[in-house]
Structure formats: structure tokens, C-alpha cells
mmCIF file of C-alpha atoms and ligand atoms in Angstrom:
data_model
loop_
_atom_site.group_PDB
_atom_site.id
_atom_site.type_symbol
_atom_site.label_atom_id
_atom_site.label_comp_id
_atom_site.label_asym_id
_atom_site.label_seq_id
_atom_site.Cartn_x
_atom_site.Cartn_y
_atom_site.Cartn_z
ATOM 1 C CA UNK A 122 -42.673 -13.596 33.252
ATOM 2 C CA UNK A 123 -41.848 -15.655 30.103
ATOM 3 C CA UNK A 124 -38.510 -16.619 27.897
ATOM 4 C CA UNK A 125 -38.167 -16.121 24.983
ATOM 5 C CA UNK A 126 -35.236 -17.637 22.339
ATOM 6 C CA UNK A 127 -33.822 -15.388 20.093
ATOM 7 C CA UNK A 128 -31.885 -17.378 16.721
ATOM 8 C CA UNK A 129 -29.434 -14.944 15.393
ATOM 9 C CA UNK A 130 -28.712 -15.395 11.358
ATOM 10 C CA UNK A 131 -28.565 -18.979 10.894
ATOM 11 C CA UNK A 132 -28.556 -18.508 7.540
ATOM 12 C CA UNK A 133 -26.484 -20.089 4.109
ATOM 13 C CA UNK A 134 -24.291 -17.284 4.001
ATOM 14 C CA UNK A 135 -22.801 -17.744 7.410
ATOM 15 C CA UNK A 136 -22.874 -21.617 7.199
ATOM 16 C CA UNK A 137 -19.650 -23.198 5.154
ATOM 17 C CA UNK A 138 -19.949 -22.919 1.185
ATOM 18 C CA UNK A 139 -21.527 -19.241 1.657
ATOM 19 C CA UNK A 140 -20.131 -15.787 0.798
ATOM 20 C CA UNK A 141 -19.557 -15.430 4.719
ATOM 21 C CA UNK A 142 -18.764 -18.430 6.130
ATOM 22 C CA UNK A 143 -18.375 -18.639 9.529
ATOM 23 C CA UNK A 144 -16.259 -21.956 10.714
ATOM 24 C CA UNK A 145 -18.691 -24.628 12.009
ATOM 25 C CA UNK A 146 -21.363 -22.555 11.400
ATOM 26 C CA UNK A 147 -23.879 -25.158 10.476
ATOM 27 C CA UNK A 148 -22.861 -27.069 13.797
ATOM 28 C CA UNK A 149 -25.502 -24.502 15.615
ATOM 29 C CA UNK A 150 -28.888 -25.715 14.049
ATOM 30 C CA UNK A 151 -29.381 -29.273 15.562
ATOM 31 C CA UNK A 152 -29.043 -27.836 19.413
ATOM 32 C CA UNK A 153 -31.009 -25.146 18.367
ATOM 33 C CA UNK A 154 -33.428 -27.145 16.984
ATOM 34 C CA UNK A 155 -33.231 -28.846 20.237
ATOM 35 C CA UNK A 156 -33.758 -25.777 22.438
ATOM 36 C CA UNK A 157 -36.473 -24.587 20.682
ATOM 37 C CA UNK A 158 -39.988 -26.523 22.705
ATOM 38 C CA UNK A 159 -38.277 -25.007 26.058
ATOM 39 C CA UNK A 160 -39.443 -21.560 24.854
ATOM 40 C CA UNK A 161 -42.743 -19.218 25.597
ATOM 41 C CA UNK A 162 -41.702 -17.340 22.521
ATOM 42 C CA UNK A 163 -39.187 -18.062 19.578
ATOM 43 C CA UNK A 164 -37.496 -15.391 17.423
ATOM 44 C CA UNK A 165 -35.051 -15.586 14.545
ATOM 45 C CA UNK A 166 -33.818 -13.155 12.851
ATOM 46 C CA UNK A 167 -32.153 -12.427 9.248
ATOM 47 C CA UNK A 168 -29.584 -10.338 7.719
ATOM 48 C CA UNK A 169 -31.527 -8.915 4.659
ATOM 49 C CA UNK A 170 -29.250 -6.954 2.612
ATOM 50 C CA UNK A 171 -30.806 -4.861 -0.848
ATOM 51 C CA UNK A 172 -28.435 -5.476 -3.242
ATOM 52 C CA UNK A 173 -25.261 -2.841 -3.343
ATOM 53 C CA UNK A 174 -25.508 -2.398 0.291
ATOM 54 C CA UNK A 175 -23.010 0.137 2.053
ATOM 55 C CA UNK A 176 -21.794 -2.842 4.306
ATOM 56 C CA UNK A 177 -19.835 -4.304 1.050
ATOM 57 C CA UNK A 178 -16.725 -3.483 -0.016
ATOM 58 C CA UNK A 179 -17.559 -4.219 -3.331
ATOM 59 C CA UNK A 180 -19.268 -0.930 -3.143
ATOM 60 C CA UNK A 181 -16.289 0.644 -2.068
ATOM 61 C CA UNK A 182 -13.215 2.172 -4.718
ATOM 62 C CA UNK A 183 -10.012 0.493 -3.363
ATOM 63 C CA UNK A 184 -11.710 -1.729 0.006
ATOM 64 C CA UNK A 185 -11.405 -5.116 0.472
ATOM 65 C CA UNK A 186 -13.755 -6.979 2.191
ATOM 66 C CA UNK A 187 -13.026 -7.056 6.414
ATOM 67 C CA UNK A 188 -11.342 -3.745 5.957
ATOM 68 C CA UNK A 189 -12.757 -1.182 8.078
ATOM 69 C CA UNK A 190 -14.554 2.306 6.904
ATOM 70 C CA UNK A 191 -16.058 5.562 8.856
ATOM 71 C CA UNK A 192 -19.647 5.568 8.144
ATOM 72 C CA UNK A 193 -21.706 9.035 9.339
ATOM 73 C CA UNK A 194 -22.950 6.470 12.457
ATOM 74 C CA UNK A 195 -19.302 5.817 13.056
ATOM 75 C CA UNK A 196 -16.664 2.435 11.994
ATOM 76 C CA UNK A 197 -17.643 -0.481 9.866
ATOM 77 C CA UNK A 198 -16.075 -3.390 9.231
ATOM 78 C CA UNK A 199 -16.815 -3.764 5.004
ATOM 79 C CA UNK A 200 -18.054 -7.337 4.255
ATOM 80 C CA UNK A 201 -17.644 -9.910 1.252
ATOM 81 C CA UNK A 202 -21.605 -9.288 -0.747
ATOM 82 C CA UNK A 203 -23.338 -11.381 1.729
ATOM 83 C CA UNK A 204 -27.680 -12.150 2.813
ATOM 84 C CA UNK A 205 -28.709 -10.630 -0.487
ATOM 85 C CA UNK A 206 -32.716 -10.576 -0.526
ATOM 86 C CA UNK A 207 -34.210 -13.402 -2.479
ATOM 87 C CA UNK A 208 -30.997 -14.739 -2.909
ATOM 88 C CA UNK A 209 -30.150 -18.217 -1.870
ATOM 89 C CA UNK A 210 -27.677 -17.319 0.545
ATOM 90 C CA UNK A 211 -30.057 -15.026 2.684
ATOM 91 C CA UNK A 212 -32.339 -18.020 3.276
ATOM 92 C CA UNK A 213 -32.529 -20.185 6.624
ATOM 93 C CA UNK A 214 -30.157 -22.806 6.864
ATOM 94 C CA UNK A 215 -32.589 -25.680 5.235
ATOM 95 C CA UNK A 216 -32.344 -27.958 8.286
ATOM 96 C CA UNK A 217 -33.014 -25.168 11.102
ATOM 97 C CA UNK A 218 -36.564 -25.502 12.411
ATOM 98 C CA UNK A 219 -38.456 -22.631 11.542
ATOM 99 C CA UNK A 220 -42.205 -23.676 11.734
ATOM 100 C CA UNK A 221 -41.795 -23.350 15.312
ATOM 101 C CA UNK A 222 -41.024 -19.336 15.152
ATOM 102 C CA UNK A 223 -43.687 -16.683 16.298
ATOM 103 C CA UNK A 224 -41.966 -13.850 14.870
ATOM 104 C CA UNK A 225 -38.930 -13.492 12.108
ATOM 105 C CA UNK A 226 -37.227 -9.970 12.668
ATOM 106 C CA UNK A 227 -35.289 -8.780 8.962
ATOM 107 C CA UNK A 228 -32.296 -6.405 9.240
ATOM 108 C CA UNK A 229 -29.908 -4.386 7.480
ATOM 109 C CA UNK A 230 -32.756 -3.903 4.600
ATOM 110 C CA UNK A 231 -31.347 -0.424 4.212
ATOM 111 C CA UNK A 232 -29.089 0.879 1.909
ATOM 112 C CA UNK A 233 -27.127 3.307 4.140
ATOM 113 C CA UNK A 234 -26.668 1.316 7.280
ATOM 114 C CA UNK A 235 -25.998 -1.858 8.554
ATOM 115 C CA UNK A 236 -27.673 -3.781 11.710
ATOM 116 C CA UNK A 237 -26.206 -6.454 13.429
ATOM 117 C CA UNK A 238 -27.933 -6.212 16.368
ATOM 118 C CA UNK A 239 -31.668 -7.292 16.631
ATOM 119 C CA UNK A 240 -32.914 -4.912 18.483
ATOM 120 C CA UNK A 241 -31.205 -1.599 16.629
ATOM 121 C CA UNK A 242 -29.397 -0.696 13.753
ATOM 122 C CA UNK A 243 -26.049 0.331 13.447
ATOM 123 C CA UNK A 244 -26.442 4.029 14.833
ATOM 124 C CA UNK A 245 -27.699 2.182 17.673
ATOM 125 C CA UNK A 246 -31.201 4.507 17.705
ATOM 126 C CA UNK A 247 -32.860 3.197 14.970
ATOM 127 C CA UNK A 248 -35.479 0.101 16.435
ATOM 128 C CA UNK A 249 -35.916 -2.748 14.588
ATOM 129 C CA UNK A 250 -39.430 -3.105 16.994
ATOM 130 C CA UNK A 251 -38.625 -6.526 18.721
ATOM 131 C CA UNK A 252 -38.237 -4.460 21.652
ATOM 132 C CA UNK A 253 -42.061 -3.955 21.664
ATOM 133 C CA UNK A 254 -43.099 -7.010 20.289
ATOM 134 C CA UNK A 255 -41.052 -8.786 23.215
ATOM 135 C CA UNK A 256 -42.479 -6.671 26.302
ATOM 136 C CA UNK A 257 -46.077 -6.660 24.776
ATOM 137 C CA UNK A 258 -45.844 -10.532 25.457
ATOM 138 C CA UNK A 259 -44.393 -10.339 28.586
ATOM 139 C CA UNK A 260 -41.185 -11.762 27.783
ATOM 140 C CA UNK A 261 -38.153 -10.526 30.306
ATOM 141 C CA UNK A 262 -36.157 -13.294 30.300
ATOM 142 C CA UNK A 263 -33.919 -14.198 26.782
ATOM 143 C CA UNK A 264 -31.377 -16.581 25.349
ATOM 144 C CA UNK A 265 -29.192 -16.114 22.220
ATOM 145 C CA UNK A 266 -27.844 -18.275 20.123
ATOM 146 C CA UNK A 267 -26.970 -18.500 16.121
ATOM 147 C CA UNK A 268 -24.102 -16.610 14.076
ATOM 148 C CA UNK A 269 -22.263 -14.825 14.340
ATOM 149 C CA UNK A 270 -21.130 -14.857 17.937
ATOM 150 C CA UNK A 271 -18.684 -11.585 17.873
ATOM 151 C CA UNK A 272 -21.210 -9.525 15.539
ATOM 152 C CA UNK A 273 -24.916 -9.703 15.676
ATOM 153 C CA UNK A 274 -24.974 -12.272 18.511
ATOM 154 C CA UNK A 275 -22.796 -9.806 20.408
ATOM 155 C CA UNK A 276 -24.892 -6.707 19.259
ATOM 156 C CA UNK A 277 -28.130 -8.420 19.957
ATOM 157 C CA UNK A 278 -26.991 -8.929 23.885
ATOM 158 C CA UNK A 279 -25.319 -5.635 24.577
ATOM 159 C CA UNK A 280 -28.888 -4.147 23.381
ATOM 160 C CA UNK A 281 -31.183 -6.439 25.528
ATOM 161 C CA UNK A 282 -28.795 -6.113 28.567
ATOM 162 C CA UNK A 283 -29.239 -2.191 28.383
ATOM 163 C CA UNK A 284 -32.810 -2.541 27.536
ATOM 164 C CA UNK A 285 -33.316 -4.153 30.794
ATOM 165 C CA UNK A 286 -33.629 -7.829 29.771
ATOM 166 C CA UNK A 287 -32.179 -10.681 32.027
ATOM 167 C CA UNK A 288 -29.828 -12.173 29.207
ATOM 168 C CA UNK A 289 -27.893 -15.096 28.710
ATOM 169 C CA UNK A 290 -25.618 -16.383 25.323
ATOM 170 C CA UNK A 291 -25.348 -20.301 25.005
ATOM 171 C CA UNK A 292 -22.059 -20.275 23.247
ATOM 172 C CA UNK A 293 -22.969 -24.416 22.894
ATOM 173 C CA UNK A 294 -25.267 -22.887 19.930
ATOM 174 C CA UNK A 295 -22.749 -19.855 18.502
ATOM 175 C CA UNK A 296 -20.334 -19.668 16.279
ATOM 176 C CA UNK A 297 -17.630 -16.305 15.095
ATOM 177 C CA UNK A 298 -15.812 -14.661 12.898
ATOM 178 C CA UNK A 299 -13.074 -13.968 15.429
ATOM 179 C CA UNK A 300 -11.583 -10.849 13.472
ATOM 180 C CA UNK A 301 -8.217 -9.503 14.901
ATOM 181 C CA UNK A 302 -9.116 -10.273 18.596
ATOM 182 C CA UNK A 303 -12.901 -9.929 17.933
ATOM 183 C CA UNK A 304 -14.013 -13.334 19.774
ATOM 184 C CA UNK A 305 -12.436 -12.538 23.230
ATOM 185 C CA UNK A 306 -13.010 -8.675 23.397
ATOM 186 C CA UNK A 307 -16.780 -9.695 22.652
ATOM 187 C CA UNK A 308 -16.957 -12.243 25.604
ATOM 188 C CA UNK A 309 -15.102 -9.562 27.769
ATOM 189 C CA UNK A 310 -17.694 -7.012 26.894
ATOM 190 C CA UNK A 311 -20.823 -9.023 27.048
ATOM 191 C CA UNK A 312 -20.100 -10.252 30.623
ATOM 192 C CA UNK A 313 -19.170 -6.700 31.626
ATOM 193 C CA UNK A 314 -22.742 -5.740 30.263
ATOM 194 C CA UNK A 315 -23.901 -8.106 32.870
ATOM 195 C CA UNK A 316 -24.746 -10.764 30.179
ATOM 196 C CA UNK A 317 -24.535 -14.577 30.949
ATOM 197 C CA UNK A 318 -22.192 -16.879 28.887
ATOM 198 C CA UNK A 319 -23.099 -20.413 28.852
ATOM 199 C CA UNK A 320 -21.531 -23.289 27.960
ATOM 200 C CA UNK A 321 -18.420 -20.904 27.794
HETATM 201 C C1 LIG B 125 -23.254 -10.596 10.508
HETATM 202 C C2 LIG B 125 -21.499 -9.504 9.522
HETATM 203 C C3 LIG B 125 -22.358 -8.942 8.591
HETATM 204 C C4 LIG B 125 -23.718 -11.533 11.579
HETATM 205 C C5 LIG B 125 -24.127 -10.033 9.601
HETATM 206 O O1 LIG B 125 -24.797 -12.147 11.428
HETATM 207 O O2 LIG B 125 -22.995 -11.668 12.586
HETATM 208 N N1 LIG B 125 -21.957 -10.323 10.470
HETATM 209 N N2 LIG B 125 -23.661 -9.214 8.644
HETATM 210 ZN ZN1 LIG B 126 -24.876 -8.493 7.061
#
């Protein structure tokens, strides 16, 4: 039995001055930073969008960025052009600790469908593999932290609770979006999944 520490997006883009900013965003990297030497195995992940992606509005006639679309795998919120590969904005916020990562998981690399959730994309059956790479090490036990808490924080839990992984959130090290109501019905739901919240 091992833990492993899953660091969702911590990247420019979600940190204030990026095209996604999420309030206090940056706050998250020193207690992750902190959390990290508790940890059999450490895993961040990063949004990794090719440029035009379907999740932007720019790419969409008449949409503005957080209004919502029907995508063949069902609703999507339409973003502002954010985690552009190679761009500066897609990289690791520069004082997170990365050197002490085993594994870093990209998502959302293509063109027709977003992922906010680690472990699957968007139509919810597509892997991203961590699932493997996680039980092939023994892990069962995880903690998330990172950005943002209401998307792929959220995402990433609902997926390891129904995988069968005993899963907490330290809010402590989270920051959201909070869109319309998004904040609260994502605590709801993650505790209903049976998923801990700490520092709540
Ligand atoms: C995220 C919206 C779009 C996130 C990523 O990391 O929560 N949110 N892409
Ligand atoms: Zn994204």
C-alpha cells in the first residue's frame, strides 16, 4: 500500500497575470511544495492544449469565453485560449517543485476534446494511462491538490473515487473558478462520491 500526490495544473495560465487566472492561484505552490517528501509517488499533471483547440471560444462564431456548448461527448464550458503547448503560459508555475515528480501526465492534447480530469478525457472513456501507471506501483491511497478546484481537481477525484482509490482533496492546496455555483455543487458532489475534503 503506498500514497501517492497528485498536483493538478499548477501552471501560469491558472496563476494571476495568465489567460485563466484563477484567484490566489499561485497561493497553492509553497504547501505543495511542502507536501511533496510525505509521498511514495508524486504526479503533476498539465493542461496541454494544440493551438485552436475546441475548448476555446475563440474557435467558436458568436461564443464568448465561459459560455457553454454541446460537444458530441456532451456540454462544455468554452474557455479564454488558455495552456497552449510551448507557450509560456502552459509551463509550471516557476516556483512549484518539480524535480521531485516521478511522472508528469499531459492532457487535453487533442483537438476535438477536452480533459480535465487526470485520469480520462472529457467523454469520460478515453484513459489518459495514470490509472495503470498508479496500480502498477502499488499506489491505492491519493491526495489532490492544485487548480482548479471545481474543474480538473474535481474531475480528477470523481474518477479515482470510481476507480476504486481511497481519495482525499486538501482544499489548503486548491484554488477555483467558482462559475455560477460551480465551487459548492463540486464539494457537494465529491463528498457524495465518497471523496475526503480536507482543510474544508
Ligand atoms: C482547467 C478549465 C480548462 C483546470 C483546465 O485545470 O481546472 N479548467 N482547462
Ligand atoms: Zn484547459
Amino acid at each position: 500500500m503506498s500514497a501517492g500526490l497528485i498536483v493538478i495544473d499548477v501552471q501560469l495560465d491558472f496563476c494571476p497575470g495568465g489567460a485563466l487566472a484563477v484567484a490566489d492561484g499561485d497561493s497553492v505552490v509553497a504547501p505543495i511544495n511542502a507536501m511533496m517528501g510525505a509521498f511514495d509517488t508524486v504526479v503533476l499533471t498539465q493542461d496541454w492544449h494544440p493551438d485552436g483547440h475546441s475548448s476555446f471560444a475563440s474557435q467558436h462564431a458568436g461564443k464568448a469565453p465561459l459560455e457553454m456548448i454541446e460537444m458530441p461527448y456532451g456540454p462544455q464550458v468554452l474557455w479564454p485560449d488558455h495552456c497552449v503547448q510551448g507557450s509560456a503560459g502552459a509551463e509550471f508555475h516557476p516556483a512549484l517543485a518539480t524535480d521531485p515528480a516521478h511522472l508528469v501526465v499531459r492532457k487535453g492534447f487533442r483537438p476535438q476534446i477536452d480533459s480535465y480530469s487526470a485520469f480520462f478525457e472529457n467523454d469520460q472513456t478515453t484513459p489518459t494511462g495514470l490509472e495503470g501507471y498508479l496500480r502498477t506501483r502499488g499506489v491505492e491511497t491519493l491526495v489532490l491538490v492544485g487548480l482548479a478546484t471545481d474543474f480538473c481537481v474535481n474531475f480528477s477525484a470523481l474518477d479515482a473515487a470510481r476507480l476504486g482509490f481511497d481519495v482525499s482533496v486538501d482544499l489548503a492546496a486548491c484554488r477555483g473558478i467558482d462559475l455560477d455555483g460551480s465551487m459548492e455543487a463540486a464539494k457537494t458532489g465529491m463528498v457524495q462520491a465518497g471523496v475526503k475534503l480536507l482543510n474544508g
